[in-house]
Amino acid sequence: MGGSTTTFSWGVYQNFYTLNWRPHARIPADGDGDNTCPSGIEAVKCWRDTDSDILWAYGVGGEDCHSTCSLAGATPSAYQCDETTPIDGGLAQVSDIMSNFGPNTYNANDPGEFTCNLGRCWSGTSSRQIAIYEYRSDCYVPTNTDVYVCGSKFGNANCYGERFNQVCPCVPGCSWAAGGVCVCVYANFDIFLISLISFSHA
């Protein structure tokens, strides 16, 4: 972690303060610098699909997509992973998403926009979320075409020792990854509804 960068995250998880990072983490590629998320945190990059209004968050591996989407928002409760946005267009769809994340600064053989190669392990598929290995521009396509897998984490036993970053579809909302913030929001909303019902019956 460099002292001049915000390349780590912290917060409250299951009632404990946490510092979330892993050694030698690789910041997502953002060659042209146009993919800053609302949070401004360097551990995650964003691109908004104006056709679907999905905010695609490209984040450091090690966590699930709920955490990645929570890191992308201006507040932890601004975004949650959207399970209703599956990848059903195969490598072409993943390639289209990744092409919006600017030049891949980790692969000298991929000088233009991020251009996906089919991953060399598991026939280029992922049983979880979209997986990216920047040094080869390898992209792994989710096998689940019905829903997007938001709650799965990448383990350490990856392909040939490669460590993956992930890409997640985010929509406005609050998941457990935001910690107690969501509880407060929902509790206040419940109080508002109870007050509104009481007022309407007065």
Short mmCIF file of C-alpha atoms in Angstrom, two decimals:
data_model
loop_
_atom_site.label_atom_id
_atom_site.label_comp_id
_atom_site.label_asym_id
_atom_site.label_seq_id
_atom_site.Cartn_x
_atom_site.Cartn_y
_atom_site.Cartn_z
CA MET A 1 0.00 0.00 0.00
CA GLY A 2 1.51 3.28 -1.05
CA GLY A 3 1.14 6.25 1.23
CA SER A 4 0.03 8.44 -1.67
CA THR A 5 -2.85 6.19 -2.78
CA THR A 6 -6.16 4.99 -1.38
CA THR A 7 -5.48 1.38 -2.26
CA PHE A 8 -7.24 -0.23 0.68
CA SER A 9 -10.67 -0.20 2.28
CA TRP A 10 -11.87 -0.26 5.84
CA GLY A 11 -15.16 -0.39 7.68
CA VAL A 12 -17.33 -2.52 9.94
CA TYR A 13 -18.11 -6.15 9.12
CA GLN A 14 -20.07 -8.40 11.49
CA ASN A 15 -19.58 -5.87 14.29
CA PHE A 16 -15.79 -5.74 13.89
CA TYR A 17 -13.68 -3.00 12.37
CA THR A 18 -11.88 -4.42 9.34
CA LEU A 19 -9.09 -3.48 6.98
CA ASN A 20 -9.74 -5.23 3.69
CA TRP A 21 -6.76 -5.92 1.46
CA ARG A 22 -4.49 -8.69 0.40
CA PRO A 23 -0.73 -8.49 -0.13
CA HIS A 24 0.45 -7.46 -3.59
CA ALA A 25 -3.06 -6.72 -4.81
CA ARG A 26 -3.33 -5.57 -8.40
CA ILE A 27 -5.35 -2.40 -8.94
CA PRO A 28 -7.85 -2.86 -11.81
CA ALA A 29 -6.59 -1.58 -15.15
CA ASP A 30 -7.68 1.96 -16.01
CA GLY A 31 -5.24 3.13 -18.65
CA ASP A 32 -7.02 6.33 -19.62
CA GLY A 33 -8.18 7.28 -16.12
CA ASP A 34 -11.83 7.66 -17.13
CA ASN A 35 -13.24 4.91 -14.95
CA THR A 36 -13.29 6.47 -11.51
CA CYS A 37 -16.17 5.21 -9.38
CA PRO A 38 -18.44 7.52 -7.35
CA SER A 39 -16.43 6.49 -4.26
CA GLY A 40 -13.11 7.58 -5.79
CA ILE A 41 -11.47 4.47 -4.29
CA GLU A 42 -8.69 3.12 -6.50
CA ALA A 43 -9.41 -0.51 -5.62
CA VAL A 44 -12.44 -0.46 -7.87
CA LYS A 45 -13.10 1.05 -11.33
CA CYS A 46 -16.50 1.74 -12.87
CA TRP A 47 -18.31 2.03 -16.17
CA ARG A 48 -22.01 2.84 -16.52
CA ASP A 49 -23.93 1.09 -19.29
CA THR A 50 -26.34 3.85 -20.34
CA ASP A 51 -28.62 1.35 -22.11
CA SER A 52 -29.30 -0.74 -19.00
CA ASP A 53 -28.22 1.83 -16.36
CA ILE A 54 -26.04 -0.86 -14.77
CA LEU A 55 -22.87 0.41 -13.08
CA TRP A 56 -20.21 -2.21 -13.83
CA ALA A 57 -17.65 -2.29 -11.03
CA TYR A 58 -14.26 -3.82 -11.78
CA GLY A 59 -12.62 -4.61 -8.48
CA VAL A 60 -9.72 -6.29 -6.74
CA GLY A 61 -10.37 -9.99 -6.22
CA GLY A 62 -10.66 -11.57 -2.80
CA GLU A 63 -14.15 -10.36 -1.98
CA ASP A 64 -17.56 -11.00 -3.49
CA CYS A 65 -19.59 -8.70 -5.72
CA HIS A 66 -21.70 -7.36 -2.86
CA SER A 67 -18.52 -5.91 -1.33
CA THR A 68 -17.25 -4.67 -4.69
CA CYS A 69 -20.50 -2.80 -5.42
CA SER A 70 -20.51 -1.36 -1.90
CA LEU A 71 -16.99 -0.01 -2.49
CA ALA A 72 -18.05 1.57 -5.79
CA GLY A 73 -20.70 3.90 -4.38
CA ALA A 74 -20.25 7.36 -2.88
CA THR A 75 -21.47 5.74 0.36
CA PRO A 76 -21.33 2.03 1.29
CA SER A 77 -25.12 1.81 1.05
CA ALA A 78 -25.40 3.38 -2.43
CA TYR A 79 -25.00 0.23 -4.56
CA GLN A 80 -25.58 -3.50 -4.35
CA CYS A 81 -24.84 -6.33 -6.76
CA ASP A 82 -27.69 -7.10 -9.16
CA GLU A 83 -28.38 -10.82 -9.50
CA THR A 84 -30.94 -10.12 -12.24
CA THR A 85 -28.21 -9.11 -14.72
CA PRO A 86 -26.78 -12.44 -15.89
CA ILE A 87 -24.15 -12.85 -18.57
CA ASP A 88 -25.96 -14.70 -21.34
CA GLY A 89 -23.94 -13.45 -24.33
CA GLY A 90 -20.77 -15.42 -23.67
CA LEU A 91 -17.28 -14.07 -24.31
CA ALA A 92 -18.62 -11.42 -26.71
CA GLN A 93 -20.66 -9.81 -23.93
CA VAL A 94 -17.78 -9.95 -21.44
CA SER A 95 -15.44 -8.48 -24.06
CA ASP A 96 -17.88 -5.65 -24.73
CA ILE A 97 -18.03 -4.80 -21.02
CA MET A 98 -14.24 -4.91 -20.61
CA SER A 99 -13.62 -2.76 -23.69
CA ASN A 100 -15.02 0.16 -21.70
CA PHE A 101 -12.28 0.00 -19.09
CA GLY A 102 -9.60 1.67 -21.17
CA PRO A 103 -6.17 0.31 -22.14
CA ASN A 104 -4.87 -2.65 -20.14
CA THR A 105 -1.72 -1.26 -18.56
CA TYR A 106 -0.67 -4.72 -17.35
CA ASN A 107 -0.34 -6.33 -20.78
CA ALA A 108 2.00 -4.74 -23.35
CA ASN A 109 0.46 -7.00 -26.01
CA ASP A 110 -2.93 -5.37 -25.47
CA PRO A 111 -2.15 -1.71 -26.24
CA GLY A 112 -5.60 -0.47 -27.23
CA GLU A 113 -8.88 -0.91 -25.40
CA PHE A 114 -9.02 -3.91 -23.06
CA THR A 115 -9.36 -6.86 -25.45
CA CYS A 116 -10.39 -10.16 -23.87
CA ASN A 117 -8.72 -13.47 -24.58
CA LEU A 118 -10.58 -16.60 -23.55
CA GLY A 119 -9.08 -17.75 -20.24
CA ARG A 120 -6.72 -20.70 -20.48
CA CYS A 121 -8.18 -22.67 -17.54
CA TRP A 122 -11.58 -24.33 -17.15
CA SER A 123 -12.33 -23.78 -20.87
CA GLY A 124 -12.44 -20.05 -20.17
CA THR A 125 -15.45 -20.29 -17.87
CA SER A 126 -16.15 -19.26 -14.28
CA SER A 127 -18.69 -20.84 -11.94
CA ARG A 128 -18.81 -17.48 -10.17
CA GLN A 129 -18.67 -13.88 -11.42
CA ILE A 130 -16.68 -12.54 -14.39
CA ALA A 131 -13.00 -13.21 -13.69
CA ILE A 132 -10.16 -11.17 -15.20
CA TYR A 133 -6.43 -11.85 -15.30
CA GLU A 134 -4.87 -8.64 -16.59
CA TYR A 135 -1.34 -9.82 -17.40
CA ARG A 136 -2.69 -12.00 -20.22
CA SER A 137 -5.98 -10.12 -20.78
CA ASP A 138 -7.69 -13.41 -19.91
CA CYS A 139 -11.43 -13.23 -19.35
CA TYR A 140 -13.56 -15.95 -17.80
CA VAL A 141 -17.24 -16.16 -18.67
CA PRO A 142 -19.81 -17.10 -15.99
CA THR A 143 -21.47 -20.45 -16.62
CA ASN A 144 -24.68 -19.38 -14.86
CA THR A 145 -26.78 -17.62 -17.51
CA ASP A 146 -29.90 -17.32 -15.31
CA VAL A 147 -28.60 -15.08 -12.53
CA TYR A 148 -25.40 -13.23 -11.72
CA VAL A 149 -23.49 -14.87 -8.85
CA CYS A 150 -23.02 -12.02 -6.37
CA GLY A 151 -22.13 -13.81 -3.15
CA SER A 152 -19.16 -15.97 -4.16
CA LYS A 153 -15.52 -15.17 -3.39
CA PHE A 154 -12.49 -16.22 -5.40
CA GLY A 155 -10.29 -18.60 -3.47
CA ASN A 156 -6.51 -18.75 -3.52
CA ALA A 157 -6.26 -21.90 -5.65
CA ASN A 158 -6.52 -20.15 -8.97
CA CYS A 159 -5.26 -21.00 -12.45
CA TYR A 160 -1.46 -21.61 -12.46
CA GLY A 161 -1.15 -19.36 -9.41
CA GLU A 162 -2.87 -16.47 -11.20
CA ARG A 163 -5.02 -14.20 -9.06
CA PHE A 164 -8.18 -12.82 -10.56
CA ASN A 165 -9.98 -9.52 -10.33
CA GLN A 166 -13.75 -9.46 -10.76
CA VAL A 167 -16.40 -7.47 -12.60
CA CYS A 168 -19.82 -6.94 -11.02
CA PRO A 169 -23.18 -5.42 -12.08
CA CYS A 170 -24.29 -2.81 -9.54
CA VAL A 171 -27.62 -1.07 -9.04
CA PRO A 172 -28.79 1.45 -6.44
CA GLY A 173 -29.52 -0.32 -3.18
CA CYS A 174 -28.04 -1.58 0.03
CA SER A 175 -26.73 -5.05 0.82
CA TRP A 176 -25.26 -6.64 3.94
CA ALA A 177 -21.82 -5.52 2.73
CA ALA A 178 -22.59 -1.97 3.86
CA GLY A 179 -22.75 -3.14 7.47
CA GLY A 180 -25.01 -1.40 9.94
CA VAL A 181 -25.75 1.45 7.54
CA CYS A 182 -28.45 -0.59 5.79
CA VAL A 183 -30.07 -1.56 9.06
CA CYS A 184 -30.37 2.10 9.99
CA VAL A 185 -31.81 3.02 6.60
CA TYR A 186 -34.40 0.24 6.70
CA ALA A 187 -35.27 0.97 10.33
CA ASN A 188 -35.83 4.66 9.55
CA PHE A 189 -37.97 3.72 6.55
CA ASP A 190 -40.09 1.42 8.73
CA ILE A 191 -40.56 4.20 11.27
CA PHE A 192 -41.58 6.55 8.44
CA LEU A 193 -44.17 4.05 7.16
CA ILE A 194 -45.60 3.49 10.64
CA SER A 195 -45.84 7.25 11.17
CA LEU A 196 -47.47 7.72 7.77
CA ILE A 197 -50.06 4.99 8.42
CA SER A 198 -50.81 6.40 11.87
CA PHE A 199 -51.23 9.90 10.41
CA SER A 200 -53.55 8.71 7.65
CA HIS A 201 -55.81 7.01 10.20
CA ALA A 202 -55.90 9.96 12.60
#
